[in-house]
Amino acid sequence: MADKKEVDGCLKWISNQQTLQETSDFGSNKRAIDESLGEQKQRCSLIREYGSQVEKIKDGSKDPLSTVDLQKAYDALLVISERRHDSLQTIAQITSLEDLFSTLSDSFSAKAADLVSALPSDGSTQADSSAFQLNGSAANTSQSCILANRKNWTWLVKLNDCAKIHLQNSADYHQFYYDVREYHRWMPVELNKAEDLLNWATLKRNQQGADATKIIFEIKTALAIVHNWLSKVDAVWERSRHLVPVPLRTKGLDHERPVRVLCDYRTKEINVHEGEELNLLDNGKTLSWKVRNLRGEEFVVPSVILLIPGPDLAATEAALKLRLQFLSSWTSMVKRFGKTIILFLLQVIRVWTPVEESLLRCLSDSDKSDIYRLLDSIESIFSPYWDLYPPYQLLKTRMQKLREILAQKATDEDKLTAESGNLLVIQTNILEELLQKFQGFWQGWERYKMSTESLRHPEYLLSVKDYDDYNFLEVSDWLRKWSTALEFDEVDYADIGHEVVEEVHTLERAKETAETSHLTTSEQEERQTFVITGVIDPRNDTEISLDQAVSEGIINQTDGRFVNPDTGESIPIPVAMNAGKIKVEMTRTKKSAEKRHDIGLITIRTVKESRPYTIKGVIDAKTERQLSVDEATKAGILDQKKGVYRNLNTKEELSLADALDSGLLVVEFESSDVTDSKSRDPETETKSYSIHAVIDMRNKSRVGFAEAVQKGLINPDTGAYCNNVTREQFYIGDAIKKGFVKASVVLDKNTVDIDPGNCITLAESAMENFRHKLIQPLKAVQALKAAAESMQNGR
């Protein structure tokens, strides 16, 4: 049987091997890497063989916990060993290129030596010199020969510089993807450490009786880890934007690509300059590529002088995935950080003893002002996002209690208590610093989240031109807006022969009517204040104070339960109060001032009907001439597959139903006795919305329903919303979708008390004509007149 000594010896061997793996140098040249790779192969083999020893000790051990730790340590060593071996194999492939430089250097040296050996002897040189003296241009010829020789050696140096650029680009390309892979492994480990530091349980365990200063120290450590990785991830993103797509140099292109010239190149027919932009036409040959300049001239140049610029789309996507992984961890830490602060604040803003209440009442106005400021900061930071979190709800209750205590005047008895030497300390400055750390952490996360989601979904940004009009849009509506706002060039079908087939469409018409109601409500809050006078200790049935019950774990504030520490049994605190295990005393009932609210109630009634029809003719909005379906399709006016009509004059697209309503289609409806799945009886849907607020675009503010009607933002006759900046009107359903009207669905109108005199029902024809005014710009004038006349007759 294996004893503890054998297990410890095994763990020590594993620890020594792990240290060796982590401290051994990789090497930075071919020979050093080959040596390190050979050594690592031996270590990997040794570690794998040691696995049998680990299994033997595990089988003979009586302590299951020690064997678990042993297996974890061995598995970790095995992973580290294999990863180091894989990394060395990769690096060995890099250093194998070292031989190319040696071969190239030898070629340079050999060529220079051969050229020198081929130079004429001294005798022939003297004969040439005598002949040159008979010719007046001898000096000029010699100088030209020298310069030409120098230029061409310089040309080779430039080519070497170009090759150096390609080498650097290749190194950056591989290094980028290698870093991203390692970051995906490394980053979660570090961020998990940071999240653990932000965990309340960890803080309590590491800092018994911790005050705000000690907690801030731990939090700063965690934030330093986060900001370090934020800089790393941002650096990867920045690198991805400039990464050169190296693989394109060795892959055949299926389309033209821009390239940049790295150095001047001149022949009798070719003249390109460093930095000039060319189009790459063919890279099929390794040594020379075919290009075209901006003047339309095509020629072949050495491939080494051309650079295919970035970006590399795959690198951008890889960097984005790393950002998303980081964002996921950051999101988890934001939640953890917030919960930790709330739980810590519950220790500070606690249930006060009578003595502490006396001390609080005796605080100076300056100290009370500091506490009020702290409480306001807590609410402003947490209330918008944490209102539904039970511990925060408890914290809000305690803050309200603290405000009530501070508002009370100190009695003579309170002053005697304060003079007796009792001391109460609330570290307002340190707590405010803690809150500022969280607020900065949250705001940084929020900005990073928005930027990352915009990169992941660029569609969020494509509607930015309409930002003023759609400032209050939800994300789903942004996506809907984006998908309908983009315009694509249409394929010219004029020369493509095709057979026109009559298609049967279904006219789906939705008629909507609206009711508007004005509702005024009032509310008054009744607050009952209870004081916990004592807690029954379930272990001996003695009465103890609340603070003692909390400290001994009898009252679990986090879970809201009354616990027996000996048996572990627990019941909810309200049940314990009813059972008399927690003694309470009601001190007073306080009614708040009456609050009045006015809301609007709008009911939208939609009647949907379907009628099958066949298109027989199309009206060209530009010439007002009737075309056949074939002519309209060829002209690009009608697209039956997409179900759209195009106005070639305004480039606007209409649905077939809207085009039919505008008189732009000549159709034939199927007879009413035809029954199928597309022809059905009209359906009526009714939705009621309670209007809580309306957006005043001029003042960039929210107003109530009554004020919106008074300002003309809501027309109670038509239920329309008016943008008071652009004067554009929106049907109420569209205004709700666009976020101009803040509303919630009312499932049962009978539950809302409404004066029947405030209900106005609009005729379907009036609402239909009004809606057509908004969606039919081709018939705007006629629609406005018709709607006005219809509305006037309806009244």
mmCIF file with all atom_site columns, C-alpha atoms in Angstrom, residues 643-768:
data_model
loop_
_atom_site.group_PDB
_atom_site.id
_atom_site.type_symbol
_atom_site.label_atom_id
_atom_site.label_alt_id
_atom_site.label_comp_id
_atom_site.label_asym_id
_atom_site.label_entity_id
_atom_site.label_seq_id
_atom_site.pdbx_PDB_ins_code
_atom_site.Cartn_x
_atom_site.Cartn_y
_atom_site.Cartn_z
_atom_site.occupancy
_atom_site.B_iso_or_equiv
_atom_site.pdbx_formal_charge
_atom_site.auth_seq_id
_atom_site.auth_comp_id
_atom_site.auth_asym_id
_atom_site.auth_atom_id
_atom_site.pdbx_PDB_model_num
ATOM 1   C CA . GLY A 1 643 ? -42.797 41.155 -54.355 1.00 0.00 ? 643 GLY A CA 1
ATOM 2   C CA . VAL A 1 644 ? -41.769 44.758 -55.032 1.00 0.00 ? 644 VAL A CA 1
ATOM 3   C CA . TYR A 1 645 ? -42.580 47.597 -57.428 1.00 0.00 ? 645 TYR A CA 1
ATOM 4   C CA . ARG A 1 646 ? -39.737 50.029 -58.253 1.00 0.00 ? 646 ARG A CA 1
ATOM 5   C CA . ASN A 1 647 ? -40.164 53.686 -59.139 1.00 0.00 ? 647 ASN A CA 1
ATOM 6   C CA . LEU A 1 648 ? -37.308 54.240 -61.603 1.00 0.00 ? 648 LEU A CA 1
ATOM 7   C CA . ASN A 1 649 ? -37.636 57.990 -61.170 1.00 0.00 ? 649 ASN A CA 1
ATOM 8   C CA . THR A 1 650 ? -37.279 58.145 -57.365 1.00 0.00 ? 650 THR A CA 1
ATOM 9   C CA . LYS A 1 651 ? -35.501 54.761 -56.899 1.00 0.00 ? 651 LYS A CA 1
ATOM 10  C CA . GLU A 1 652 ? -38.126 53.920 -54.273 1.00 0.00 ? 652 GLU A CA 1
ATOM 11  C CA . GLU A 1 653 ? -39.458 50.411 -53.715 1.00 0.00 ? 653 GLU A CA 1
ATOM 12  C CA . LEU A 1 654 ? -43.056 49.617 -52.788 1.00 0.00 ? 654 LEU A CA 1
ATOM 13  C CA . SER A 1 655 ? -44.618 46.360 -51.777 1.00 0.00 ? 655 SER A CA 1
ATOM 14  C CA . LEU A 1 656 ? -47.087 44.987 -54.328 1.00 0.00 ? 656 LEU A CA 1
ATOM 15  C CA . ALA A 1 657 ? -49.939 45.718 -51.913 1.00 0.00 ? 657 ALA A CA 1
ATOM 16  C CA . ASP A 1 658 ? -48.904 49.379 -51.603 1.00 0.00 ? 658 ASP A CA 1
ATOM 17  C CA . ALA A 1 659 ? -48.396 49.638 -55.372 1.00 0.00 ? 659 ALA A CA 1
ATOM 18  C CA . LEU A 1 660 ? -51.887 48.240 -55.883 1.00 0.00 ? 660 LEU A CA 1
ATOM 19  C CA . ASP A 1 661 ? -53.341 50.771 -53.439 1.00 0.00 ? 661 ASP A CA 1
ATOM 20  C CA . SER A 1 662 ? -51.532 53.556 -55.341 1.00 0.00 ? 662 SER A CA 1
ATOM 21  C CA . GLY A 1 663 ? -53.096 52.483 -58.644 1.00 0.00 ? 663 GLY A CA 1
ATOM 22  C CA . LEU A 1 664 ? -49.791 51.368 -60.144 1.00 0.00 ? 664 LEU A CA 1
ATOM 23  C CA . LEU A 1 665 ? -50.881 47.771 -60.829 1.00 0.00 ? 665 LEU A CA 1
ATOM 24  C CA . VAL A 1 666 ? -53.663 46.438 -63.043 1.00 0.00 ? 666 VAL A CA 1
ATOM 25  C CA . VAL A 1 667 ? -54.819 43.174 -61.486 1.00 0.00 ? 667 VAL A CA 1
ATOM 26  C CA . GLU A 1 668 ? -57.521 40.560 -61.813 1.00 0.00 ? 668 GLU A CA 1
ATOM 27  C CA . PHE A 1 669 ? -58.942 39.199 -58.554 1.00 0.00 ? 669 PHE A CA 1
ATOM 28  C CA . GLU A 1 670 ? -60.053 35.603 -58.337 1.00 0.00 ? 670 GLU A CA 1
ATOM 29  C CA . SER A 1 671 ? -63.764 34.988 -57.880 1.00 0.00 ? 671 SER A CA 1
ATOM 30  C CA . SER A 1 672 ? -65.051 35.048 -54.298 1.00 0.00 ? 672 SER A CA 1
ATOM 31  C CA . ASP A 1 673 ? -66.203 31.439 -54.423 1.00 0.00 ? 673 ASP A CA 1
ATOM 32  C CA . VAL A 1 674 ? -62.621 30.218 -54.700 1.00 0.00 ? 674 VAL A CA 1
ATOM 33  C CA . THR A 1 675 ? -61.572 28.882 -51.337 1.00 0.00 ? 675 THR A CA 1
ATOM 34  C CA . ASP A 1 676 ? -58.079 27.851 -50.451 1.00 0.00 ? 676 ASP A CA 1
ATOM 35  C CA . SER A 1 677 ? -55.465 28.441 -47.823 1.00 0.00 ? 677 SER A CA 1
ATOM 36  C CA . LYS A 1 678 ? -54.693 31.901 -49.195 1.00 0.00 ? 678 LYS A CA 1
ATOM 37  C CA . SER A 1 679 ? -58.293 33.149 -49.195 1.00 0.00 ? 679 SER A CA 1
ATOM 38  C CA . ARG A 1 680 ? -59.884 33.378 -45.806 1.00 0.00 ? 680 ARG A CA 1
ATOM 39  C CA . ASP A 1 681 ? -62.356 35.418 -43.830 1.00 0.00 ? 681 ASP A CA 1
ATOM 40  C CA . PRO A 1 682 ? -61.107 38.713 -42.372 1.00 0.00 ? 682 PRO A CA 1
ATOM 41  C CA . GLU A 1 683 ? -59.420 38.430 -38.987 1.00 0.00 ? 683 GLU A CA 1
ATOM 42  C CA . THR A 1 684 ? -59.626 41.113 -36.335 1.00 0.00 ? 684 THR A CA 1
ATOM 43  C CA . GLU A 1 685 ? -56.839 41.744 -33.847 1.00 0.00 ? 685 GLU A CA 1
ATOM 44  C CA . THR A 1 686 ? -57.087 44.272 -31.038 1.00 0.00 ? 686 THR A CA 1
ATOM 45  C CA . LYS A 1 687 ? -54.194 45.621 -28.993 1.00 0.00 ? 687 LYS A CA 1
ATOM 46  C CA . SER A 1 688 ? -54.391 48.257 -26.292 1.00 0.00 ? 688 SER A CA 1
ATOM 47  C CA . TYR A 1 689 ? -51.378 50.273 -25.202 1.00 0.00 ? 689 TYR A CA 1
ATOM 48  C CA . SER A 1 690 ? -51.004 52.396 -22.089 1.00 0.00 ? 690 SER A CA 1
ATOM 49  C CA . ILE A 1 691 ? -48.951 55.457 -23.049 1.00 0.00 ? 691 ILE A CA 1
ATOM 50  C CA . HIS A 1 692 ? -46.505 56.298 -20.270 1.00 0.00 ? 692 HIS A CA 1
ATOM 51  C CA . ALA A 1 693 ? -44.477 58.935 -22.092 1.00 0.00 ? 693 ALA A CA 1
ATOM 52  C CA . VAL A 1 694 ? -44.123 60.660 -25.452 1.00 0.00 ? 694 VAL A CA 1
ATOM 53  C CA . ILE A 1 695 ? -40.844 61.912 -26.920 1.00 0.00 ? 695 ILE A CA 1
ATOM 54  C CA . ASP A 1 696 ? -40.598 65.676 -27.437 1.00 0.00 ? 696 ASP A CA 1
ATOM 55  C CA . MET A 1 697 ? -37.943 65.777 -30.179 1.00 0.00 ? 697 MET A CA 1
ATOM 56  C CA . ARG A 1 698 ? -37.497 69.550 -30.001 1.00 0.00 ? 698 ARG A CA 1
ATOM 57  C CA . ASN A 1 699 ? -36.619 69.528 -26.302 1.00 0.00 ? 699 ASN A CA 1
ATOM 58  C CA . LYS A 1 700 ? -35.126 65.993 -26.302 1.00 0.00 ? 700 LYS A CA 1
ATOM 59  C CA . SER A 1 701 ? -37.314 65.043 -23.340 1.00 0.00 ? 701 SER A CA 1
ATOM 60  C CA . ARG A 1 702 ? -40.203 62.806 -22.336 1.00 0.00 ? 702 ARG A CA 1
ATOM 61  C CA . VAL A 1 703 ? -43.621 64.271 -21.554 1.00 0.00 ? 703 VAL A CA 1
ATOM 62  C CA . GLY A 1 704 ? -46.867 62.822 -20.229 1.00 0.00 ? 704 GLY A CA 1
ATOM 63  C CA . PHE A 1 705 ? -49.873 61.969 -22.364 1.00 0.00 ? 705 PHE A CA 1
ATOM 64  C CA . ALA A 1 706 ? -51.877 65.095 -21.459 1.00 0.00 ? 706 ALA A CA 1
ATOM 65  C CA . GLU A 1 707 ? -48.926 67.385 -22.165 1.00 0.00 ? 707 GLU A CA 1
ATOM 66  C CA . ALA A 1 708 ? -48.250 65.548 -25.453 1.00 0.00 ? 708 ALA A CA 1
ATOM 67  C CA . VAL A 1 709 ? -51.844 66.226 -26.571 1.00 0.00 ? 709 VAL A CA 1
ATOM 68  C CA . GLN A 1 710 ? -51.541 69.848 -25.478 1.00 0.00 ? 710 GLN A CA 1
ATOM 69  C CA . LYS A 1 711 ? -48.275 70.310 -27.424 1.00 0.00 ? 711 LYS A CA 1
ATOM 70  C CA . GLY A 1 712 ? -49.719 68.647 -30.514 1.00 0.00 ? 712 GLY A CA 1
ATOM 71  C CA . LEU A 1 713 ? -47.402 65.663 -30.323 1.00 0.00 ? 713 LEU A CA 1
ATOM 72  C CA . ILE A 1 714 ? -50.418 63.302 -30.185 1.00 0.00 ? 714 ILE A CA 1
ATOM 73  C CA . ASN A 1 715 ? -53.531 63.938 -32.281 1.00 0.00 ? 715 ASN A CA 1
ATOM 74  C CA . PRO A 1 716 ? -56.426 62.499 -30.227 1.00 0.00 ? 716 PRO A CA 1
ATOM 75  C CA . ASP A 1 717 ? -58.647 62.406 -33.337 1.00 0.00 ? 717 ASP A CA 1
ATOM 76  C CA . THR A 1 718 ? -56.344 60.295 -35.485 1.00 0.00 ? 718 THR A CA 1
ATOM 77  C CA . GLY A 1 719 ? -54.035 58.760 -32.882 1.00 0.00 ? 719 GLY A CA 1
ATOM 78  C CA . ALA A 1 720 ? -51.068 60.101 -34.921 1.00 0.00 ? 720 ALA A CA 1
ATOM 79  C CA . TYR A 1 721 ? -47.696 61.182 -33.511 1.00 0.00 ? 721 TYR A CA 1
ATOM 80  C CA . CYS A 1 722 ? -46.099 64.382 -34.840 1.00 0.00 ? 722 CYS A CA 1
ATOM 81  C CA . ASN A 1 723 ? -42.341 64.968 -34.826 1.00 0.00 ? 723 ASN A CA 1
ATOM 82  C CA . ASN A 1 724 ? -42.238 68.610 -33.722 1.00 0.00 ? 724 ASN A CA 1
ATOM 83  C CA . VAL A 1 725 ? -38.820 69.122 -35.340 1.00 0.00 ? 725 VAL A CA 1
ATOM 84  C CA . THR A 1 726 ? -39.437 67.768 -38.845 1.00 0.00 ? 726 THR A CA 1
ATOM 85  C CA . ARG A 1 727 ? -43.256 68.094 -38.652 1.00 0.00 ? 727 ARG A CA 1
ATOM 86  C CA . GLU A 1 728 ? -43.402 64.536 -39.994 1.00 0.00 ? 728 GLU A CA 1
ATOM 87  C CA . GLN A 1 729 ? -46.404 62.532 -38.825 1.00 0.00 ? 729 GLN A CA 1
ATOM 88  C CA . PHE A 1 730 ? -46.406 58.847 -37.913 1.00 0.00 ? 730 PHE A CA 1
ATOM 89  C CA . TYR A 1 731 ? -49.255 56.418 -37.541 1.00 0.00 ? 731 TYR A CA 1
ATOM 90  C CA . ILE A 1 732 ? -49.406 55.552 -33.833 1.00 0.00 ? 732 ILE A CA 1
ATOM 91  C CA . GLY A 1 733 ? -48.393 51.915 -34.402 1.00 0.00 ? 733 GLY A CA 1
ATOM 92  C CA . ASP A 1 734 ? -45.253 53.018 -36.269 1.00 0.00 ? 734 ASP A CA 1
ATOM 93  C CA . ALA A 1 735 ? -44.500 55.670 -33.614 1.00 0.00 ? 735 ALA A CA 1
ATOM 94  C CA . ILE A 1 736 ? -44.566 52.994 -30.907 1.00 0.00 ? 736 ILE A CA 1
ATOM 95  C CA . LYS A 1 737 ? -42.267 50.732 -32.946 1.00 0.00 ? 737 LYS A CA 1
ATOM 96  C CA . LYS A 1 738 ? -39.830 53.583 -33.611 1.00 0.00 ? 738 LYS A CA 1
ATOM 97  C CA . GLY A 1 739 ? -39.715 54.459 -29.919 1.00 0.00 ? 739 GLY A CA 1
ATOM 98  C CA . PHE A 1 740 ? -41.269 57.930 -30.176 1.00 0.00 ? 740 PHE A CA 1
ATOM 99  C CA . VAL A 1 741 ? -44.133 56.757 -27.979 1.00 0.00 ? 741 VAL A CA 1
ATOM 100 C CA . LYS A 1 742 ? -43.311 54.758 -24.847 1.00 0.00 ? 742 LYS A CA 1
ATOM 101 C CA . ALA A 1 743 ? -46.112 52.274 -24.301 1.00 0.00 ? 743 ALA A CA 1
ATOM 102 C CA . SER A 1 744 ? -46.834 48.919 -22.732 1.00 0.00 ? 744 SER A CA 1
ATOM 103 C CA . VAL A 1 745 ? -49.491 46.394 -23.716 1.00 0.00 ? 745 VAL A CA 1
ATOM 104 C CA . VAL A 1 746 ? -52.712 46.324 -21.662 1.00 0.00 ? 746 VAL A CA 1
ATOM 105 C CA . LEU A 1 747 ? -54.115 42.810 -21.644 1.00 0.00 ? 747 LEU A CA 1
ATOM 106 C CA . ASP A 1 748 ? -57.500 43.721 -20.158 1.00 0.00 ? 748 ASP A CA 1
ATOM 107 C CA . LYS A 1 749 ? -58.909 47.242 -20.576 1.00 0.00 ? 749 LYS A CA 1
ATOM 108 C CA . ASN A 1 750 ? -61.562 46.482 -17.984 1.00 0.00 ? 750 ASN A CA 1
ATOM 109 C CA . THR A 1 751 ? -58.917 46.563 -15.293 1.00 0.00 ? 751 THR A CA 1
ATOM 110 C CA . VAL A 1 752 ? -58.212 50.234 -16.103 1.00 0.00 ? 752 VAL A CA 1
ATOM 111 C CA . ASP A 1 753 ? -60.685 52.866 -14.891 1.00 0.00 ? 753 ASP A CA 1
ATOM 112 C CA . ILE A 1 754 ? -61.400 55.135 -17.892 1.00 0.00 ? 754 ILE A CA 1
ATOM 113 C CA . ASP A 1 755 ? -64.005 57.840 -18.281 1.00 0.00 ? 755 ASP A CA 1
ATOM 114 C CA . PRO A 1 756 ? -66.219 56.707 -21.245 1.00 0.00 ? 756 PRO A CA 1
ATOM 115 C CA . GLY A 1 757 ? -66.447 60.330 -22.333 1.00 0.00 ? 757 GLY A CA 1
ATOM 116 C CA . ASN A 1 758 ? -62.720 60.318 -23.095 1.00 0.00 ? 758 ASN A CA 1
ATOM 117 C CA . CYS A 1 759 ? -62.952 57.370 -25.533 1.00 0.00 ? 759 CYS A CA 1
ATOM 118 C CA . ILE A 1 760 ? -62.989 58.280 -29.231 1.00 0.00 ? 760 ILE A CA 1
ATOM 119 C CA . THR A 1 761 ? -63.536 55.660 -31.911 1.00 0.00 ? 761 THR A CA 1
ATOM 120 C CA . LEU A 1 762 ? -62.334 56.505 -35.436 1.00 0.00 ? 762 LEU A CA 1
ATOM 121 C CA . ALA A 1 763 ? -63.941 55.245 -38.648 1.00 0.00 ? 763 ALA A CA 1
ATOM 122 C CA . GLU A 1 764 ? -61.914 52.633 -40.528 1.00 0.00 ? 764 GLU A CA 1
ATOM 123 C CA . SER A 1 765 ? -62.030 54.646 -43.741 1.00 0.00 ? 765 SER A CA 1
ATOM 124 C CA . ALA A 1 766 ? -60.594 57.705 -42.026 1.00 0.00 ? 766 ALA A CA 1
ATOM 125 C CA . MET A 1 767 ? -57.716 55.753 -40.479 1.00 0.00 ? 767 MET A CA 1
ATOM 126 C CA . GLU A 1 768 ? -57.032 53.938 -43.742 1.00 0.00 ? 768 GLU A CA 1
#
